[in-house]
Amino acid sequence: MPELPEVQTTVSGLQKVLPKLHFTDVWSDLPSPINTSQTFKNKNYFEKTKKLILNKKVVSVSRRGKNILIHFEKNLTLLVHMKMTGHLLYGTYFFDNQEKVWKAKEKGPLQDPYNRFIHVVFTLSNKKHLAFSDARKFGKIALLEEHDLAHLGPEPLDAHFTLPRFKERLSKKPKGKVKTVLMEQSVIVGVGNIYSDEILWLAGVHPERKVADITADEMKAMFTAMKQLLRKGVDFGGDSTSDYRNIHGERGKFQYHHQAYQQTGKPCSKKSCRGVILRKVIGGRSAHFCSIHQK
DNA sequence: TGCAGTGTTGCTTC
DNA sequence: CGAAGCAACACTGC
């Protein structure tokens, strides 16, 4: 789910609704949420954070890599990472005392089954809610700290991110397999399993090629494919192959344009290529690629 | 029915 | 130091 285009879709949605509002309450089903040490899983941390963010106006919402940043007045920022199965959902919710879960009042996409995994609910000053659902509870919600973003590579869709810079970043890991390196957030942010498969299919590069052996032409092809596919992902509102939803509970449409990801066994759709899409575990992730044209 | 597979990432191990 | 493996968790689908 959430790679750069999905996170950007969520952020774009939040940018339309959150600024100028403030949170009037925060609920969470402690101690079940959310991920590791300094997060909402810790009751003291939750209470402390709640006290800090309540009644402060949201100034803006931004994205850094796959991190969502909600900026409040007084220089306070809340970081939300959706990891595998997180969603931020905006709507009017109510707590069902019988079933002990939050439910959306609206009919429509927000009635989605993922509501039953809501673990955090922010009540907003317009009486609506921002709910965080997360089936696998890998997600992270915490106050932003300096070191959270320190290790991150450059933004691939930034206009200043050029081909020479792309080569320079990848060459930090000359011995790495190219698919793995593309997904490393310290090299470039935003690319995950789906988009890396699609980028390498379009560029015609085998996912297990060592970075040091990639030719200049191939570098250029990967760079172009990366910009093109991430933009396409944003344009289609993200990828809902699995459970990604935007803040209104609606699906993205990038999944209808996969050429490689989860296309195992299908004929390759590249013009006059006779290949078939293979699946292989590379670096612990399932990689999908054409048997012929990705060399 | 059981087990393999699922977007991420950070920690441990070699 | 870097690369690889695995754990965090819970569900879906074959």
mmCIF file with all atom_site columns, C-alpha atoms (C1' of nucleotides) in Angstrom, chain B, chain C:
data_model
loop_
_atom_site.group_PDB
_atom_site.id
_atom_site.type_symbol
_atom_site.label_atom_id
_atom_site.label_alt_id
_atom_site.label_comp_id
_atom_site.label_asym_id
_atom_site.label_entity_id
_atom_site.label_seq_id
_atom_site.pdbx_PDB_ins_code
_atom_site.Cartn_x
_atom_site.Cartn_y
_atom_site.Cartn_z
_atom_site.occupancy
_atom_site.B_iso_or_equiv
_atom_site.pdbx_formal_charge
_atom_site.auth_seq_id
_atom_site.auth_comp_id
_atom_site.auth_asym_id
_atom_site.auth_atom_id
_atom_site.pdbx_PDB_model_num
ATOM 1  C "C1'" . DT B 1 1  ? -7.907 -26.411 7.484  1.00 0.00 ? 1  DT B "C1'" 1
ATOM 2  C "C1'" . DG B 1 2  ? -3.392 -24.733 7.391  1.00 0.00 ? 2  DG B "C1'" 1
ATOM 3  C "C1'" . DC B 1 3  ? -0.028 -22.232 5.686  1.00 0.00 ? 3  DC B "C1'" 1
ATOM 4  C "C1'" . DA B 1 4  ? 1.988  -18.974 2.451  1.00 0.00 ? 4  DA B "C1'" 1
ATOM 5  C "C1'" . DG B 1 5  ? 1.751  -14.323 1.361  1.00 0.00 ? 5  DG B "C1'" 1
ATOM 6  C "C1'" . DT B 1 6  ? 0.822  -9.216  2.268  1.00 0.00 ? 6  DT B "C1'" 1
ATOM 7  C "C1'" . DG B 1 7  ? 2.316  -2.575  1.229  1.00 0.00 ? 7  DG B "C1'" 1
ATOM 8  C "C1'" . DT B 1 8  ? 7.282  -1.141  5.699  1.00 0.00 ? 8  DT B "C1'" 1
ATOM 9  C "C1'" . DT B 1 9  ? 11.086 -0.598  8.414  1.00 0.00 ? 9  DT B "C1'" 1
ATOM 10 C "C1'" . DG B 1 10 ? 14.261 -1.018  12.147 1.00 0.00 ? 10 DG B "C1'" 1
ATOM 11 C "C1'" . DC B 1 11 ? 16.811 -4.083  14.869 1.00 0.00 ? 11 DC B "C1'" 1
ATOM 12 C "C1'" . DT B 1 12 ? 19.855 -8.108  15.149 1.00 0.00 ? 12 DT B "C1'" 1
ATOM 13 C "C1'" . DT B 1 13 ? 23.187 -11.050 13.190 1.00 0.00 ? 13 DT B "C1'" 1
ATOM 14 C "C1'" . DC B 1 14 ? 26.849 -12.354 10.415 1.00 0.00 ? 14 DC B "C1'" 1
ATOM 15 C "C1'" . DC C 2 1  ? 30.896 -1.271  8.109  1.00 0.00 ? 1  DC C "C1'" 1
ATOM 16 C "C1'" . DG C 2 2  ? 27.451 -3.259  4.980  1.00 0.00 ? 2  DG C "C1'" 1
ATOM 17 C "C1'" . DA C 2 3  ? 24.253 -6.675  3.671  1.00 0.00 ? 3  DA C "C1'" 1
ATOM 18 C "C1'" . DA C 2 4  ? 20.841 -10.010 4.862  1.00 0.00 ? 4  DA C "C1'" 1
ATOM 19 C "C1'" . DG C 2 5  ? 17.367 -11.937 7.827  1.00 0.00 ? 5  DG C "C1'" 1
ATOM 20 C "C1'" . DC C 2 6  ? 13.711 -11.502 10.752 1.00 0.00 ? 6  DC C "C1'" 1
ATOM 21 C "C1'" . DA C 2 7  ? 10.253 -9.642  13.862 1.00 0.00 ? 7  DA C "C1'" 1
ATOM 22 C "C1'" . DA C 2 8  ? 6.519  -6.499  14.809 1.00 0.00 ? 8  DA C "C1'" 1
ATOM 23 C "C1'" . DC C 2 9  ? 0.863  -8.177  13.890 1.00 0.00 ? 9  DC C "C1'" 1
ATOM 24 C "C1'" . DA C 2 10 ? -3.313 -9.883  11.899 1.00 0.00 ? 10 DA C "C1'" 1
ATOM 25 C "C1'" . DC C 2 11 ? -5.763 -10.825 8.162  1.00 0.00 ? 11 DC C "C1'" 1
ATOM 26 C "C1'" . DT C 2 12 ? -6.907 -12.952 3.306  1.00 0.00 ? 12 DT C "C1'" 1
ATOM 27 C "C1'" . DG C 2 13 ? -6.848 -16.397 -0.044 1.00 0.00 ? 13 DG C "C1'" 1
ATOM 28 C "C1'" . DC C 2 14 ? -5.439 -20.647 -2.085 1.00 0.00 ? 14 DC C "C1'" 1
#
